[in-house]
CSV table of C-alpha atoms and ligand atoms in Angstrom, one decimal:
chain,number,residue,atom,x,y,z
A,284,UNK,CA,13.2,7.5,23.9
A,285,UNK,CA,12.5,7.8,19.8
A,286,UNK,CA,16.4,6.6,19.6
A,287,UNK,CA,15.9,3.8,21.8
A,288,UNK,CA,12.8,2.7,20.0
A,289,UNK,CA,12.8,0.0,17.7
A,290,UNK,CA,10.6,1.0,14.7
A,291,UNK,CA,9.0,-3.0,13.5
A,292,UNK,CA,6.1,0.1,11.2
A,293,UNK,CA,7.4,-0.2,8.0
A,294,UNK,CA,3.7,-0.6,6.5
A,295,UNK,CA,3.2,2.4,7.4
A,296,UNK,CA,6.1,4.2,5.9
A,297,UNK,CA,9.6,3.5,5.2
A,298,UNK,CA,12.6,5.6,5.8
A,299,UNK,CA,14.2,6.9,2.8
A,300,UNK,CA,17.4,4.8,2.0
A,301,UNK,CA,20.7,6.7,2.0
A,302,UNK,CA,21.0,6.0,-1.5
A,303,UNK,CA,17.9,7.5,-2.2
A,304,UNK,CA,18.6,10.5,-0.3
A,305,UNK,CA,21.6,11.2,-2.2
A,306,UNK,CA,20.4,11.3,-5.6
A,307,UNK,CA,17.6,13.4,-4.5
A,308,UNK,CA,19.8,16.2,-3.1
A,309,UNK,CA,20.8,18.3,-6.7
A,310,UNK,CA,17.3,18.7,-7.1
A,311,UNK,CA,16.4,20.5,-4.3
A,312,UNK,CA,19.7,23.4,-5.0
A,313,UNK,CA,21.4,23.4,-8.2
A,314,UNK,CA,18.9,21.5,-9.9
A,315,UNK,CA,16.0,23.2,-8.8
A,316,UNK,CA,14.4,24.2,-12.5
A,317,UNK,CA,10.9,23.8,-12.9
A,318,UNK,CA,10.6,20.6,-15.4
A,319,UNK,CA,8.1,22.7,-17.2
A,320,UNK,CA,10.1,25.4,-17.8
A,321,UNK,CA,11.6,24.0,-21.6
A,322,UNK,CA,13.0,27.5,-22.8
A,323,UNK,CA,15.9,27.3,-20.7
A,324,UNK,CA,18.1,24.5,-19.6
A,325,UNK,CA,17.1,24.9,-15.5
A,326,UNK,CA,14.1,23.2,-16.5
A,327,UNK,CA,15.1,21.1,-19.3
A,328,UNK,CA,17.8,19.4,-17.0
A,329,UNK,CA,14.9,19.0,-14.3
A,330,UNK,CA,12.5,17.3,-17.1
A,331,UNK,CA,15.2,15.0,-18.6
A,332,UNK,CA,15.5,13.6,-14.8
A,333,UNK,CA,11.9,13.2,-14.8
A,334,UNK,CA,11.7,11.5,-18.1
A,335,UNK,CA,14.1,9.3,-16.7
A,336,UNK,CA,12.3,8.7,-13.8
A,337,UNK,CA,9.3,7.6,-15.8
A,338,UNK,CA,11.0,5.1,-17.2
A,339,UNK,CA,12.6,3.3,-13.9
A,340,UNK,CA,9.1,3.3,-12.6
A,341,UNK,CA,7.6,1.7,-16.2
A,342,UNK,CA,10.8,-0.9,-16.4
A,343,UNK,CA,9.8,-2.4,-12.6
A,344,UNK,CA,6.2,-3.1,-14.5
A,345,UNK,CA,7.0,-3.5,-17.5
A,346,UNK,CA,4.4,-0.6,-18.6
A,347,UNK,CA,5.0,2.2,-20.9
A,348,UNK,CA,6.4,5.8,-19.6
A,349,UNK,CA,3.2,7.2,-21.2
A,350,UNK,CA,1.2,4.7,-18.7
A,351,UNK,CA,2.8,6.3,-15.4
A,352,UNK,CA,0.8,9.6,-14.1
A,353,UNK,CA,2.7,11.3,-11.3
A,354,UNK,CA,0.9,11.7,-8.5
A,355,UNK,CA,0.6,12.7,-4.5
A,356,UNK,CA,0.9,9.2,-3.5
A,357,UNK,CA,-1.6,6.3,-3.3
A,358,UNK,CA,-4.5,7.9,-1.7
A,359,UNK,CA,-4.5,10.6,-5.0
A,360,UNK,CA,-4.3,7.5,-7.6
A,361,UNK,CA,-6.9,5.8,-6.3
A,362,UNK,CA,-9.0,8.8,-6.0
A,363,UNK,CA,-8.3,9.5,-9.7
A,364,UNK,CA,-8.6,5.9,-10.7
A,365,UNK,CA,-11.9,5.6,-9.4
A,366,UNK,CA,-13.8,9.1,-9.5
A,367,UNK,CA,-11.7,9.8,-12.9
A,368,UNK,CA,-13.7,6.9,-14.4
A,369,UNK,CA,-16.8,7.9,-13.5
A,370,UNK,CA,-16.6,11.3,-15.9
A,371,UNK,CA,-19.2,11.9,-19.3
A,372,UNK,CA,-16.6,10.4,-21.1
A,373,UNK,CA,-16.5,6.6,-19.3
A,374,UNK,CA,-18.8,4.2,-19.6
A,375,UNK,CA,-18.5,2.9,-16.4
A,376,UNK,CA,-21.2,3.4,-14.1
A,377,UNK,CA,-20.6,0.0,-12.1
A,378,UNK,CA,-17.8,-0.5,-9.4
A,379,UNK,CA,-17.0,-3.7,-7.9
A,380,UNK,CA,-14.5,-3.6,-4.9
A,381,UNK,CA,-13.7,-5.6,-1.4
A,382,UNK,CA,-14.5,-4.9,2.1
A,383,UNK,CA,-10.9,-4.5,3.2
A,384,UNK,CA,-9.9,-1.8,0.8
A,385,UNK,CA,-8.1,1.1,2.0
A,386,UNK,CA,-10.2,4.2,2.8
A,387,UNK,CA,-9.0,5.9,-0.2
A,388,UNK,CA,-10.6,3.1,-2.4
A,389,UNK,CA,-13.6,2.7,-0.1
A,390,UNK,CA,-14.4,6.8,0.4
A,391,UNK,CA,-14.3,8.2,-3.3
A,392,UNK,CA,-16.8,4.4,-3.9
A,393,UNK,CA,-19.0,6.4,-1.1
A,394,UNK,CA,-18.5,9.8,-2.8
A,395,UNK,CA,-19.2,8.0,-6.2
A,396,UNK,CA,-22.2,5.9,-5.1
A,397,UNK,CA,-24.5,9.4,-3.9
A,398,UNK,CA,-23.2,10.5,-7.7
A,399,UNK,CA,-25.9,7.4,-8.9
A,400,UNK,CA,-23.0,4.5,-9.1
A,401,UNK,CA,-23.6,1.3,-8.7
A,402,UNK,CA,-21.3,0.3,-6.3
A,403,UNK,CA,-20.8,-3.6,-4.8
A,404,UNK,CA,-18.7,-4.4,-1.6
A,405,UNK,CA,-17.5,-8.3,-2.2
A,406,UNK,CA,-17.3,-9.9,1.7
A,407,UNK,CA,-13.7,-11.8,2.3
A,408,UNK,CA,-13.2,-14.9,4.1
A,409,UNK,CA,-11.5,-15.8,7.7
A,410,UNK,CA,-8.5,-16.3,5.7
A,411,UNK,CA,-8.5,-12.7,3.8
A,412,UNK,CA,-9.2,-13.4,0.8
A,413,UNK,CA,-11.4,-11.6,-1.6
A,414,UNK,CA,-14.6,-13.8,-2.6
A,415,UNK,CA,-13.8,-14.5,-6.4
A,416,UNK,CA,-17.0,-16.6,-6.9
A,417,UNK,CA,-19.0,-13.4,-5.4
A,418,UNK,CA,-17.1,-11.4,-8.0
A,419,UNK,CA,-17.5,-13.3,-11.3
A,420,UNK,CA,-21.1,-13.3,-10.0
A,421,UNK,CA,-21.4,-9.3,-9.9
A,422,UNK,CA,-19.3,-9.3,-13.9
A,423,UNK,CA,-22.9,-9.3,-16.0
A,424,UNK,CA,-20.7,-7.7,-18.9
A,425,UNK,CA,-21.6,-4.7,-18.3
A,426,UNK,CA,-19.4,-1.6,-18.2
A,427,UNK,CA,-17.9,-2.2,-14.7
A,428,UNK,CA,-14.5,-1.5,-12.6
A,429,UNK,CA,-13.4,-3.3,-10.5
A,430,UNK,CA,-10.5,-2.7,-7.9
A,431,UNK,CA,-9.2,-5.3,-5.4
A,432,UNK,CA,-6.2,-4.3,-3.3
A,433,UNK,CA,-3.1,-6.5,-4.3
A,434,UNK,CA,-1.9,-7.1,-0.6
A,435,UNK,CA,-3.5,-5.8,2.6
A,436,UNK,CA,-1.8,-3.1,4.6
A,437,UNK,CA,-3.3,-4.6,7.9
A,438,UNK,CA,-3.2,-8.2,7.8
A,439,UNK,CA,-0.3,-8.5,4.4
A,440,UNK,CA,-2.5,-10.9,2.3
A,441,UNK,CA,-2.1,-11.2,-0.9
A,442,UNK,CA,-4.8,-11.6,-3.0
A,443,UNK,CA,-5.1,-14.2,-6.0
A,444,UNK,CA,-4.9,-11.5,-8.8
A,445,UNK,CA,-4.0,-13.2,-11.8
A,446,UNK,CA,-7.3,-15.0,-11.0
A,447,UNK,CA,-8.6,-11.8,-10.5
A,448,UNK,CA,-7.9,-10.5,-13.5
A,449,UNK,CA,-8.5,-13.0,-15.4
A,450,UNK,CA,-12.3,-12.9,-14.4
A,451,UNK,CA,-12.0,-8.8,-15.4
A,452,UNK,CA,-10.4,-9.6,-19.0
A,453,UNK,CA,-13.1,-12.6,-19.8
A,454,UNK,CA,-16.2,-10.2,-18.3
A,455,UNK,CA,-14.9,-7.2,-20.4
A,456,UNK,CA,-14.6,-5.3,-17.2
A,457,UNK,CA,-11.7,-2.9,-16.3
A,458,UNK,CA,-9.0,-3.9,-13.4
A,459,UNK,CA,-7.9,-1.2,-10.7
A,460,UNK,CA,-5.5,-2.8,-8.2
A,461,UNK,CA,-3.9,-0.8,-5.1
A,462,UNK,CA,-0.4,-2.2,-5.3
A,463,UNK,CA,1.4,0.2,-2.9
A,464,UNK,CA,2.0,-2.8,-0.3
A,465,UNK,CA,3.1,-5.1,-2.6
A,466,UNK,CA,5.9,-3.4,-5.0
A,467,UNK,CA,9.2,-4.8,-3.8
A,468,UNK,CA,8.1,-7.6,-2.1
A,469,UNK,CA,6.4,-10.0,-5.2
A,470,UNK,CA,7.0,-9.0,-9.2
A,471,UNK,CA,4.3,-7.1,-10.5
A,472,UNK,CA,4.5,-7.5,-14.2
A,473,UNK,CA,2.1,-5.6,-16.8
A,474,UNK,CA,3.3,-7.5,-20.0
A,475,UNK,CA,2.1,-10.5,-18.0
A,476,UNK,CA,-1.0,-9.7,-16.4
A,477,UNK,CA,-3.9,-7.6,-17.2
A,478,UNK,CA,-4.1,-4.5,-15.3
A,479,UNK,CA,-6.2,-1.3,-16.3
A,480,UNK,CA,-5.1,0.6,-13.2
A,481,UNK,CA,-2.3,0.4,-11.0
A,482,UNK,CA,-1.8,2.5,-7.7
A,483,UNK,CA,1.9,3.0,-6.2
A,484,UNK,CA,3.5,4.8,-3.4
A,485,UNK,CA,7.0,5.4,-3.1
A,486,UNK,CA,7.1,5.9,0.8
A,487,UNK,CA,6.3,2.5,1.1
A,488,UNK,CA,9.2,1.5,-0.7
A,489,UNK,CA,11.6,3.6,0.9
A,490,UNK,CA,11.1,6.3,-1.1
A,491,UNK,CA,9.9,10.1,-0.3
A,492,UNK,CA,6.6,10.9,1.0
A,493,UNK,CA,4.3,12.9,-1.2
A,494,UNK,CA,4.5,10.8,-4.4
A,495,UNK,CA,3.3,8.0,-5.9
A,496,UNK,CA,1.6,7.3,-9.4
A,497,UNK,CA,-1.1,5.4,-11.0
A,498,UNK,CA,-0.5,3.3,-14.2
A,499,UNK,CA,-3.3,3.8,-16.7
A,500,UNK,CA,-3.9,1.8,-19.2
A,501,UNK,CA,-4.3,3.5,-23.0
A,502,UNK,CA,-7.9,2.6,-22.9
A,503,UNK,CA,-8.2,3.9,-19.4
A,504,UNK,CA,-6.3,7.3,-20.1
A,505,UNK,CA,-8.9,7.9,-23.6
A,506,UNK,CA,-11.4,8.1,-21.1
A,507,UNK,CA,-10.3,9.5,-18.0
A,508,UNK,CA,-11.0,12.8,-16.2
A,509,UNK,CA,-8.5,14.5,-14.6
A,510,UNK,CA,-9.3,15.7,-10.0
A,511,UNK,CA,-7.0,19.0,-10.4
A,512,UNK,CA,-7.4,21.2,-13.3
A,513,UNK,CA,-5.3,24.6,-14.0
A,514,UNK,CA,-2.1,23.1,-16.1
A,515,UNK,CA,-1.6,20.5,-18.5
A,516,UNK,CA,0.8,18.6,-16.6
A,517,UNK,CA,0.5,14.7,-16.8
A,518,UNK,CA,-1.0,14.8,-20.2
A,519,UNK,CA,-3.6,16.9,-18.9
A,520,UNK,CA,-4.7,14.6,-16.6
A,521,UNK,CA,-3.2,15.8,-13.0
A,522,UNK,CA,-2.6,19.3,-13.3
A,523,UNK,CA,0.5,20.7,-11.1
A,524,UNK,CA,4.3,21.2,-10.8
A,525,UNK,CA,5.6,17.7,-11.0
A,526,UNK,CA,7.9,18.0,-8.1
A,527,UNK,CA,11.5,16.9,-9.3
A,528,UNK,CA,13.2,16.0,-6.4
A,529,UNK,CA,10.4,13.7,-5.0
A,530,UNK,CA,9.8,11.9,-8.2
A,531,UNK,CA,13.7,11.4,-8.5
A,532,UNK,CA,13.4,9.9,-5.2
A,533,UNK,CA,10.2,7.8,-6.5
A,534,UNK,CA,12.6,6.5,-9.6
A,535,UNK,CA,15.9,5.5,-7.9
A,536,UNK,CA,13.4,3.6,-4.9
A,537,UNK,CA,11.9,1.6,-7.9
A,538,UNK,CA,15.5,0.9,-9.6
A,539,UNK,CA,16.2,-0.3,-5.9
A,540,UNK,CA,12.9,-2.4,-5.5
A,541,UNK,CA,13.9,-4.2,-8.6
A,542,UNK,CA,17.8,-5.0,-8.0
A,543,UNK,CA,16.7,-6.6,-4.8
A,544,UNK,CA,13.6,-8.0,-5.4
A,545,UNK,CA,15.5,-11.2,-5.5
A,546,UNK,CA,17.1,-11.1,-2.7
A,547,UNK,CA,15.1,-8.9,0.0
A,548,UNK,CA,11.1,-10.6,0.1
A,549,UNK,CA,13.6,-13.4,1.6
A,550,UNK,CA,15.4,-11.8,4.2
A,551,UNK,CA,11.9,-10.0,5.1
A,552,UNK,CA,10.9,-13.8,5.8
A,553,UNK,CA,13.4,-14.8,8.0
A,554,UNK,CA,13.0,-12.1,9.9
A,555,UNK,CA,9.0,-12.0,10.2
A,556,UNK,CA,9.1,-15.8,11.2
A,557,UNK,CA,12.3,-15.5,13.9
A,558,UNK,CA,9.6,-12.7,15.3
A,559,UNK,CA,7.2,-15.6,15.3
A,560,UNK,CA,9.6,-18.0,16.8
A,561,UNK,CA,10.8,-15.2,19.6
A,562,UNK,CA,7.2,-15.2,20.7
A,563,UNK,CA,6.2,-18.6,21.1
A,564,UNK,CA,9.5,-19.3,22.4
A,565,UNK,CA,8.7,-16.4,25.4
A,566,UNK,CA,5.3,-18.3,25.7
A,567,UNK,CA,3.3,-15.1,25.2
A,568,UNK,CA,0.2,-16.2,23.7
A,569,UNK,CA,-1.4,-15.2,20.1
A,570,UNK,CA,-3.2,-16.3,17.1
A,571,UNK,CA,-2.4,-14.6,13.9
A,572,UNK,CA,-4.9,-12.9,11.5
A,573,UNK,CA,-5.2,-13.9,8.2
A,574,UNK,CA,-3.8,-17.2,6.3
A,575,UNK,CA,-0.4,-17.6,5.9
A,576,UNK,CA,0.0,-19.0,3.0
A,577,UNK,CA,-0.4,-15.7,0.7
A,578,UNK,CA,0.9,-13.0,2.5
A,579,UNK,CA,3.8,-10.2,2.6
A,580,UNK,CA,7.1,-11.7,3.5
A,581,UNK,CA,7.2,-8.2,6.2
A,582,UNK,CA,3.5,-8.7,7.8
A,583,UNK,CA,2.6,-10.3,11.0
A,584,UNK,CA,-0.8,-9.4,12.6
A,585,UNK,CA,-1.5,-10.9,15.9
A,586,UNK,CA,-3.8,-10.6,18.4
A,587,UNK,CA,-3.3,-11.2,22.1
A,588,UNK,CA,-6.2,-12.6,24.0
A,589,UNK,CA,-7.5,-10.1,26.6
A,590,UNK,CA,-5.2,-7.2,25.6
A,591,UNK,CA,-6.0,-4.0,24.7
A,592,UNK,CA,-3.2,-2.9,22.5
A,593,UNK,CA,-3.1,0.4,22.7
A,594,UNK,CA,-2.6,-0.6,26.6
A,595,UNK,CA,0.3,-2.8,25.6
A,596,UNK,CA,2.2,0.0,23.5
A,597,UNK,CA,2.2,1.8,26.9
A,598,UNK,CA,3.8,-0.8,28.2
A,599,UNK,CA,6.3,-1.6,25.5
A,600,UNK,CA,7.4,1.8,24.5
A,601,UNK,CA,10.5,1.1,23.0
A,602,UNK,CA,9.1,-1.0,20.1
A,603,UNK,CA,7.5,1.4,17.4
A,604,UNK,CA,4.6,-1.1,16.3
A,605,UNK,CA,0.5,-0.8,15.2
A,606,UNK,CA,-2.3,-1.7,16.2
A,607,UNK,CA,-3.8,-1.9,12.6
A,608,UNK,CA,-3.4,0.5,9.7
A,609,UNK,CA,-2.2,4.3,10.4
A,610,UNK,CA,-5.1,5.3,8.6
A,611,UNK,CA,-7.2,4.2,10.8
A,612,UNK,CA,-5.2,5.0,14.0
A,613,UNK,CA,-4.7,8.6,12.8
A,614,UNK,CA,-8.8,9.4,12.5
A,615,UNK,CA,-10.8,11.2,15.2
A,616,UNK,CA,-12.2,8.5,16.8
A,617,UNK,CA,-10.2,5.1,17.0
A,618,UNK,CA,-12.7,2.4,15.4
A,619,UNK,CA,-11.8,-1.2,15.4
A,620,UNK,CA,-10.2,-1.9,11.9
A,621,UNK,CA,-12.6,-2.4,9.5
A,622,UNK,CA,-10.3,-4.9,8.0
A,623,UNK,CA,-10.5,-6.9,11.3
A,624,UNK,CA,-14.0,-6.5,11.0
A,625,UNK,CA,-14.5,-7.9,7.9
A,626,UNK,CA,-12.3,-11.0,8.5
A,627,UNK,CA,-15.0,-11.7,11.2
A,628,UNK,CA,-13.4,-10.4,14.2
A,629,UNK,CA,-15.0,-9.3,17.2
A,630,UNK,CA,-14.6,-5.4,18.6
A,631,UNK,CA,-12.4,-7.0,21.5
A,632,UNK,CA,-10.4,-9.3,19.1
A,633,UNK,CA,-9.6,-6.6,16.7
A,634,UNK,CA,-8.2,-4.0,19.1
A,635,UNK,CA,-6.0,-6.9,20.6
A,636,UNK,CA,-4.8,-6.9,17.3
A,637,UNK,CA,-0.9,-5.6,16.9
A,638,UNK,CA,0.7,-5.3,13.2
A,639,UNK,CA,4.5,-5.8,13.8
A,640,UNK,CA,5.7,-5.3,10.0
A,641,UNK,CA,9.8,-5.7,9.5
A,642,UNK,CA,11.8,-3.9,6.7
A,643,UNK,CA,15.1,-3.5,4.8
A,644,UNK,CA,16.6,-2.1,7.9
A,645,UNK,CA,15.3,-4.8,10.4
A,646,UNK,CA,18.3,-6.6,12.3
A,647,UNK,CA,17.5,-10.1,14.0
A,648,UNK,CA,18.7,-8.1,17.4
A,649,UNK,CA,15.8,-6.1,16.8
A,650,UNK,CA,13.3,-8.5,16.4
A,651,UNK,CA,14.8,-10.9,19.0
A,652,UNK,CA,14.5,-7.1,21.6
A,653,UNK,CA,11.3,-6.2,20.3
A,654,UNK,CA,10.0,-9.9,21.0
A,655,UNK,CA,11.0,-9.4,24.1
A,656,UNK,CA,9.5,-6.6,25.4
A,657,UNK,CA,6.3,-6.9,24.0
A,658,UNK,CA,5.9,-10.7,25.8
A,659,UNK,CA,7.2,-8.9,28.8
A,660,UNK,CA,4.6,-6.0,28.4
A,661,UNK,CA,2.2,-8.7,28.2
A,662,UNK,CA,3.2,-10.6,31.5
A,663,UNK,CA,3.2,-7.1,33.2
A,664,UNK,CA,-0.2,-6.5,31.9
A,665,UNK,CA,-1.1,-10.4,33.4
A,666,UNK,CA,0.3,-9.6,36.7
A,667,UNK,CA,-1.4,-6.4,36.9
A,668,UNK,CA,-4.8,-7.9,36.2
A,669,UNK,CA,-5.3,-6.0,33.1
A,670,UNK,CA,-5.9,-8.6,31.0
A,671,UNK,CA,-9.7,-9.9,30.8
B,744,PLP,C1,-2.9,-0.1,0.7
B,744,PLP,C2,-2.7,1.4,0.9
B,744,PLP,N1,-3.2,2.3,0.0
B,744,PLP,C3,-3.1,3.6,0.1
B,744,PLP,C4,-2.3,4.1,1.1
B,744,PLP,C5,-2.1,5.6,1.2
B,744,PLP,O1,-0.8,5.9,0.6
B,744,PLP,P1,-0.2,7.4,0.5
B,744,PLP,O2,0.3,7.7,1.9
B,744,PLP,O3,0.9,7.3,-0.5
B,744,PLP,O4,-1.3,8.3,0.1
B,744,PLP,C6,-1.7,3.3,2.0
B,744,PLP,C7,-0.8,3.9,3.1
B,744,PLP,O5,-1.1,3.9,4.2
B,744,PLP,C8,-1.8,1.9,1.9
B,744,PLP,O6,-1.3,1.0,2.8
């Protein structure tokens, strides 16, 4: 069946490209030196890939290599973003954020708020976006952080962050921005905008699993305290191997990201709206969550009136879809999206919900199947009587 399946999850992860793949390989045989190792040439040859990999990942955002810390992946850099500035050595004792974070923004907050933080969750409209009078409200010019996601991972909005970070640069306070959904689909440039912090994930851009990196900011590093101690790795600020293969991997998905970042937010587009198309032209009926005028070229999040979705996946199983972030879906007891939630959903509206998200392997045939059997698992679901 897996074969069969069409997989429309690529918010979730991505596969690795081929490319990718390849230039990983040495690194996990021949090239197998510990990067640390610099007495011999095993590990000098695996910390001059490293060092190159540094770079690729500062040229896409046109940071400094001495700005990227290697990390885990995104839920690691914005655990050290947030509880790494909340050390003796910061002055920030004041954290600003939204309600449709990730958990890995919104659970250190929680951690950090029983430590004595101040910590304020900004509401988001119907549409999905952050409230940005409700934030220049909360900037009093005191020592504060504040760290808005760049584009959700449930309902692909973007948020207005050069407006964003304006506010934070005028207030004096410091920017932390999860941008692991949006490298690869909009430019993300440093030397442009004011960022402090920058969280990335290099599964989500076709990349290995298991890294990612945060971008800090000189200002940010002088003051930041490092979650794993025990080596000096990372400028003594993530202690740990730095694992070659998957940070090669990390580097060469970047170089991709930015030799098609012209060309692939596009196609993304055209295939998102021909899945849009497909449905209304099967009459199956939906409303979309979230605006569409500032959202991921790959995202569509619909919800189907009466329709459990989880129901509907049983009935579609050869499309590989979600019904809201994997996060969520993978934890003990399946909530309804606290995204949905918070974009003033009901329970029942936000487990109707189904995020379809398309990606550099997406074919129109797919989409055009996939349309297809998730209207007809819908009509099945009608004639059954299982929809309310
Ligand atoms: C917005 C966002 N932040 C963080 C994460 C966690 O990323 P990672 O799997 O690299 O820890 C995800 C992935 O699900 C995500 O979509």
């Amino acid at each position: 069946m897996r074969k069969k399946s069409i997989y429309l999850d690529y918010q979730a992860t991505t596969p690795v490209d081929p490319r990718i793949l390849d230039a990983m390989r040495p690194f996990f045989a021949e090239e197998f030196g510990n990067p640390h190792s610099s007495s011999h040439i095993f590990g000098n040859n695996s910390a001059r890939a490293v060092a190159s990999s540094r770079a690729k990942v500062a040229q896409l955002f046109k940071c400094g290599a001495e700005d990227v810390i290697f990390t885990s992946g995104a839920t690691e850099a914005n655990n050290l973003a947030l509880l790494g500035v909340f050390g003796q050595r910061s002055p920030i004792r004041k954290f600003v954020t939204s309600a449709i974070e990730h958990p890995s923004v919104l659970e250190p907050l929680e951690q950090l708020k029983r430590r004595g933080a101040e910590v304020v969750v900004l509401p988001v409209s119907r549409s999905g976006f952050v409230d940005t009078a409700a934030l220049a409200h909360e900037l009093d010019g005191g020592p504060t952080l504040v760290s808005v996601m760049a584009a959700n991972n449930e309902i692909g909005v973007v948020q207005p962050l050069r407006e964003i970070s304006d506010l934070c640069r005028r207030a004096g306070a410091w920017l932390h921005t999860d941008a692991s959904q949006l490298v690869g689909k909009q430019p993300i440039d440093l030397a442009s905008v004011h960022w402090d912090l920058l969280t990335l994930s290099s599964h989500k851009i076709y990349g290995p699993k298991g890294v990612g990196a945060l971008i800090a900011s000189y200002a940010v590093r002088e003051v930041l305290s490092p979650l794993t101690f025990g080596g000096g790795q990372e400028n003594g600020l993530r202690a740990g191997t730095v694992p070659t293969s998957l940070v090669v991997g990390f580097g060469i998905a970047c170089e991709l990201a930015a030799d098609l970042l012209s060309s692939e937010p596009a196609s993304l587009e055209v295939l998102r709206d021909r899945f849009i198309a497909e449905l209304q032209a099967l009459n199956m009926p939906f409303e979309i969550n979230g605006t569409m005028q500032a959202r991921l070229p790959n995202n569509l999040s619909v919800r189907v009136k009466g329709i459990d979705a989880i129901t509907l996946f049983a009935m579609a199983p050869g499309v590989a879809v979600s019904s809201g972030s994997a996060c969520s879906s993978a934890s003990a007891h399946v909530e309804p999206s606290h995204v949905l939630k918070a974009i003033g959903l009901s329970d029942d509206e936000a487990r109707s919900t189904i995020r379809i998200s398309v990606g550099r392997f997406t074919t129109i045939e797919q989409v055009v199947n996939a349309a297809s059997q998730l209207a007809a698992g819908v009509a099945k679901l009608r004639e059954l009587g299982a929809i309310a």
